[in-house]
Short mmCIF file of C-alpha atoms and ligand atoms in Angstrom, two decimals:
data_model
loop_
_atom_site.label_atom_id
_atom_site.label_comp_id
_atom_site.label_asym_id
_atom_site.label_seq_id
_atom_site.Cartn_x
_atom_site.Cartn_y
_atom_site.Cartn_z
CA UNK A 1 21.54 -14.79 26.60
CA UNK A 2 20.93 -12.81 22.99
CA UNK A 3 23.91 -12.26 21.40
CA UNK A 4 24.32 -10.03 18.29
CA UNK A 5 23.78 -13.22 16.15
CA UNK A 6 20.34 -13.09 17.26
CA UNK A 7 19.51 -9.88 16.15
CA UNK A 8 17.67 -9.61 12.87
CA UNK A 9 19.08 -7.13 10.21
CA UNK A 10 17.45 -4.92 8.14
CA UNK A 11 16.07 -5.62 5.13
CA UNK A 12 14.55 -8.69 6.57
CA UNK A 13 11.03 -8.05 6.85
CA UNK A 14 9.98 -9.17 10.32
CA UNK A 15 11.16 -5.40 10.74
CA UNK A 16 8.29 -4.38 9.21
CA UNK A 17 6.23 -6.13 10.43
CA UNK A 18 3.00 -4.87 13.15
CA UNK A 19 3.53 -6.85 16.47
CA UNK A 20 0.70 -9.13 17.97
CA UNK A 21 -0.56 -7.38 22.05
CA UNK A 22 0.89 -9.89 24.65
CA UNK A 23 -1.49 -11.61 26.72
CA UNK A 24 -1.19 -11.84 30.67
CA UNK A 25 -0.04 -13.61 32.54
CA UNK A 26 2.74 -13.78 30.62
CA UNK A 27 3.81 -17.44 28.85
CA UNK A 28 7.03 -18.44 30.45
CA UNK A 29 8.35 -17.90 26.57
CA UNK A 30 7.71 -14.06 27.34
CA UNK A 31 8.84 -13.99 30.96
CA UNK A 32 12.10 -15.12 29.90
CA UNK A 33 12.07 -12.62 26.46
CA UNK A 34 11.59 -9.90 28.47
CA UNK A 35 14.46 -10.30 31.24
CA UNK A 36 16.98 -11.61 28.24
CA UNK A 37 16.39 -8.20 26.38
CA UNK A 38 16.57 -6.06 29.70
CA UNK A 39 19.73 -8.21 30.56
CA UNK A 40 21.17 -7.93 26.94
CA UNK A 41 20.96 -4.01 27.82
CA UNK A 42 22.41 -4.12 31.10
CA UNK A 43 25.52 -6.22 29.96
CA UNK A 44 25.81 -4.51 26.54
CA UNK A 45 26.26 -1.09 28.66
CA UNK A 46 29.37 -2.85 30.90
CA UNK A 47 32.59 -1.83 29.04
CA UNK A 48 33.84 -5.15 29.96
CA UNK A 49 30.65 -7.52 29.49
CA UNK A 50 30.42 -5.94 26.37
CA UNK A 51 33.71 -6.26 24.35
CA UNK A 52 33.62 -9.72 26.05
CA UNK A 53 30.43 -11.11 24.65
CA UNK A 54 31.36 -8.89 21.12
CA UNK A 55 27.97 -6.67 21.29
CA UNK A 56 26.91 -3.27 20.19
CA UNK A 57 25.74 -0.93 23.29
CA UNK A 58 21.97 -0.34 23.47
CA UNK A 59 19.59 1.94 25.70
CA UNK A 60 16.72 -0.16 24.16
CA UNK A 61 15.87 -3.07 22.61
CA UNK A 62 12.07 -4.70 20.86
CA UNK A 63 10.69 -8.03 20.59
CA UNK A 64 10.91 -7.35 16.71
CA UNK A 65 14.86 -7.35 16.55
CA UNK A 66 14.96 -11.02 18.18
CA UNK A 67 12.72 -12.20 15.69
CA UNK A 68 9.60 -11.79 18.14
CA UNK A 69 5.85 -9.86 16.09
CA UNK A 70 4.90 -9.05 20.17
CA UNK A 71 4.46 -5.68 21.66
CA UNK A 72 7.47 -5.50 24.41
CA UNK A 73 10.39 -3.34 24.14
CA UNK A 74 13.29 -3.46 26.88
CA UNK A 75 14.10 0.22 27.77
CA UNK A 76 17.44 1.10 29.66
CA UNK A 77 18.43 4.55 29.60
CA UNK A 78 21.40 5.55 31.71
CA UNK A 79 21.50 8.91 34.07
CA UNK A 80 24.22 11.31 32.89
CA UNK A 81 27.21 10.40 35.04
CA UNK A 82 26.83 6.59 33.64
CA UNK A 83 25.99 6.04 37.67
CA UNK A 84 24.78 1.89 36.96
CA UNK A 85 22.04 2.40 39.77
CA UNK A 86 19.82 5.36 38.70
CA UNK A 87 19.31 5.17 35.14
CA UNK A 88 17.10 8.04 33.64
CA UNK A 89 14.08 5.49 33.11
CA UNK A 90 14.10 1.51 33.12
CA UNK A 91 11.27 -0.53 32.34
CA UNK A 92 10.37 -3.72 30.52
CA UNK A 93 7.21 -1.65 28.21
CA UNK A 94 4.85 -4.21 27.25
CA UNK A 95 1.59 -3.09 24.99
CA UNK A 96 2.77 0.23 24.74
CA UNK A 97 0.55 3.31 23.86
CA UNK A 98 1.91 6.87 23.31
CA UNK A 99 -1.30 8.54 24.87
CA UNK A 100 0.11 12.42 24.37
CA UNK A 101 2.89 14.02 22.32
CA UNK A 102 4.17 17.49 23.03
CA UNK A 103 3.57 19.59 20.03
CA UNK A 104 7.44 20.56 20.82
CA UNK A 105 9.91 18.77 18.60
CA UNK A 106 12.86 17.07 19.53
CA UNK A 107 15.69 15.24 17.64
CA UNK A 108 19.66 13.76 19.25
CA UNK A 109 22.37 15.52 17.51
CA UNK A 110 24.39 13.07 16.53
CA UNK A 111 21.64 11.45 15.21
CA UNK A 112 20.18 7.59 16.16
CA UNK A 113 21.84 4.20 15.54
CA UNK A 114 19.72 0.48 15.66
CA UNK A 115 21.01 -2.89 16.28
CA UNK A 116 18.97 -4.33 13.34
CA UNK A 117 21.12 -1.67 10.96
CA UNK A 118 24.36 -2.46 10.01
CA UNK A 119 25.30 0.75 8.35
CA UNK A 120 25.47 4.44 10.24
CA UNK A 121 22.48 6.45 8.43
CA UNK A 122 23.17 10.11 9.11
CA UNK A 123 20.48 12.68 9.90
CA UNK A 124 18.51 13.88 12.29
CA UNK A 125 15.27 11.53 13.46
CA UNK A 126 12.83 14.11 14.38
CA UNK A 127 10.58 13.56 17.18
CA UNK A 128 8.12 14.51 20.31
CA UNK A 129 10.10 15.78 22.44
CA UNK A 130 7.66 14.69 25.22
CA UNK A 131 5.56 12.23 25.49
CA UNK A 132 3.04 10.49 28.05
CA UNK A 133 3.75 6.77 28.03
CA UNK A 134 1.06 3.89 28.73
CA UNK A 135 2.26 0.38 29.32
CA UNK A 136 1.67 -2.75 31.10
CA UNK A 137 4.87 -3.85 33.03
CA UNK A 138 5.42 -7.66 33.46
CA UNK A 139 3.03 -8.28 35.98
CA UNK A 140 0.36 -6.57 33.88
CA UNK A 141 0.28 -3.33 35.91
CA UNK A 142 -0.75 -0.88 33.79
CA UNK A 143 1.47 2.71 34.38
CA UNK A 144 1.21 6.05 32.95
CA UNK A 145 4.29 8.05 32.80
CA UNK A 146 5.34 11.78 31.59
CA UNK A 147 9.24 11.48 29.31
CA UNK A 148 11.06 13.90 27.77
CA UNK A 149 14.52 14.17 25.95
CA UNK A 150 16.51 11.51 26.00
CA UNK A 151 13.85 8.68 27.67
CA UNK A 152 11.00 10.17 25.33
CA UNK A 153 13.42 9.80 22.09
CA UNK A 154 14.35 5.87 23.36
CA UNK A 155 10.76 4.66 23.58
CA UNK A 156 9.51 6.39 20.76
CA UNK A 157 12.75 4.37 18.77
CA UNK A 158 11.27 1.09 20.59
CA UNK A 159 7.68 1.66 20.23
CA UNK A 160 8.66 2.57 16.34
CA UNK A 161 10.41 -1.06 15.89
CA UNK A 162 6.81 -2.63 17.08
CA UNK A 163 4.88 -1.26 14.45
CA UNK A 164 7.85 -1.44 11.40
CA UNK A 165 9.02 1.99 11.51
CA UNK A 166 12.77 2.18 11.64
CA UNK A 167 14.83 5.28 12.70
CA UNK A 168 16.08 6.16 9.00
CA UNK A 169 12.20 6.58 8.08
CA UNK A 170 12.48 10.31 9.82
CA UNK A 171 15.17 11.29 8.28
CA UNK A 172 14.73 14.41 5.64
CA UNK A 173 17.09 12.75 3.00
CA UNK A 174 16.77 15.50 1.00
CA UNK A 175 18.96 17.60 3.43
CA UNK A 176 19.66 15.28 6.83
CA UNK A 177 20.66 17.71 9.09
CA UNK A 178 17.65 20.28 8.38
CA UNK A 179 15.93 21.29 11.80
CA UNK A 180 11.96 21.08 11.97
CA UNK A 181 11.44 24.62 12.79
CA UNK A 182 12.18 25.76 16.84
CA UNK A 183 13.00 21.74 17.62
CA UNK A 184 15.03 20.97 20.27
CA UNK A 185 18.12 19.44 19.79
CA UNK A 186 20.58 17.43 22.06
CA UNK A 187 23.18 14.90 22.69
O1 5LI B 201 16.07 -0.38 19.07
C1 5LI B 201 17.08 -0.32 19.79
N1 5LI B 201 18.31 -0.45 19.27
O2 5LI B 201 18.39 -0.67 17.96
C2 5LI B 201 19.51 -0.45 20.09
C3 5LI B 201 20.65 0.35 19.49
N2 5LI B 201 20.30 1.78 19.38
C4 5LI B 201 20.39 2.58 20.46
O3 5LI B 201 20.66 2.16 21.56
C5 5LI B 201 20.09 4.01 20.22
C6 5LI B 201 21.13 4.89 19.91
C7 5LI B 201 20.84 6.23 19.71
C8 5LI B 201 19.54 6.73 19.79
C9 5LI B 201 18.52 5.85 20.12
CL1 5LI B 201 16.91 6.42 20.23
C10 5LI B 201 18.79 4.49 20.33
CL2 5LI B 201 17.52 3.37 20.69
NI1 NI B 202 16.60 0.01 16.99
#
């Protein structure tokens, strides 16, 4: 099970790091990566499971914050009403490609927080605000999907954290909280 003591912290510098494609089938090693980052999501989400176990919530998580150069990401974002059985999108993203971004800009609010950074950076993280997803799923199936909002903003954090871009690198630091022209904003 990953615990927060596995997750590497910023500055260390497998963070910056480009991760390796992953080969199929997938090495037991990344079988077993993949469903303890989905299940680190999953528990880190129950109010319970997740004071118990002492972690920080996540909708995502990427090979790169346990220490892992491999293209995979864990992405778990939960529908509106916190309902545990339809989350907004779910998917293990292995190779992933951002094949389209809407020229429409999008950025969250209150802003974006990481596992691998100790400290709250304020600011807003300015991004598409919809994108068209490629990825292979464990099997290897290869899927093409359409995201926008809050799904779009996730795997565009993940999909960052695979090629060492962290969140703070979008942020105007010069004036944090200064919109990109007609971007969309949300929380
Ligand atoms: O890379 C993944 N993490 O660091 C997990 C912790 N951060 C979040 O759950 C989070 C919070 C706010 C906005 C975004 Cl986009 C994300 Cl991703
Ligand atoms: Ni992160």
């Amino acid at each position: 099970m990953i615990l927060m003591k596995d997750i590497v912290r910023d500055p260390n510098p497998v963070l910056r790091k480009q991760s390796k494609r992953v080969q199929f089938p997938l090495s037991k090693k990344d079988q077993k990566l993949a469903k303890d980052m989905m299940q680190y999501l999953e528990v880190s989400q129950d109010p319970k499971l997740c004071k118990r176990y002492g972690l920080r919530a996540g909708v995502g998580l990427a090979a790169p914050q346990v220490n892992v150069s491999e293209l995979m990401a864990a992405v778990l974002v939960p529908d509106d009403n916190d309902d545990p059985h339809h989350p907004q999108f779910k998917a293990v993203i292995i190779n992933p490609l951002i094949i389209a971004n809407s020229v429409q800009r999008g950025a969250m609010t209150e802003g974006e927080g990481c596992l691998s950074v100790d400290k709250d950076i304020p600011g807003l993280v300015h991004r598409a605000d919809r994108i068209t997803l490629q990825y292979q799923d464990m099997t290897g199936k290869k899927h093409i999907v359409r995201l926008k909002n809050y799904p779009a903003i996730v795997c565009q954090h993940e999909i960052d954290h695979l090629h060492g871009t962290l969140f703070y690198d979008h942020i105007n630091m010069k004036d944090r909280f200064a919109k990109q022209g007609d971007e969309v904003l949300f929380s």
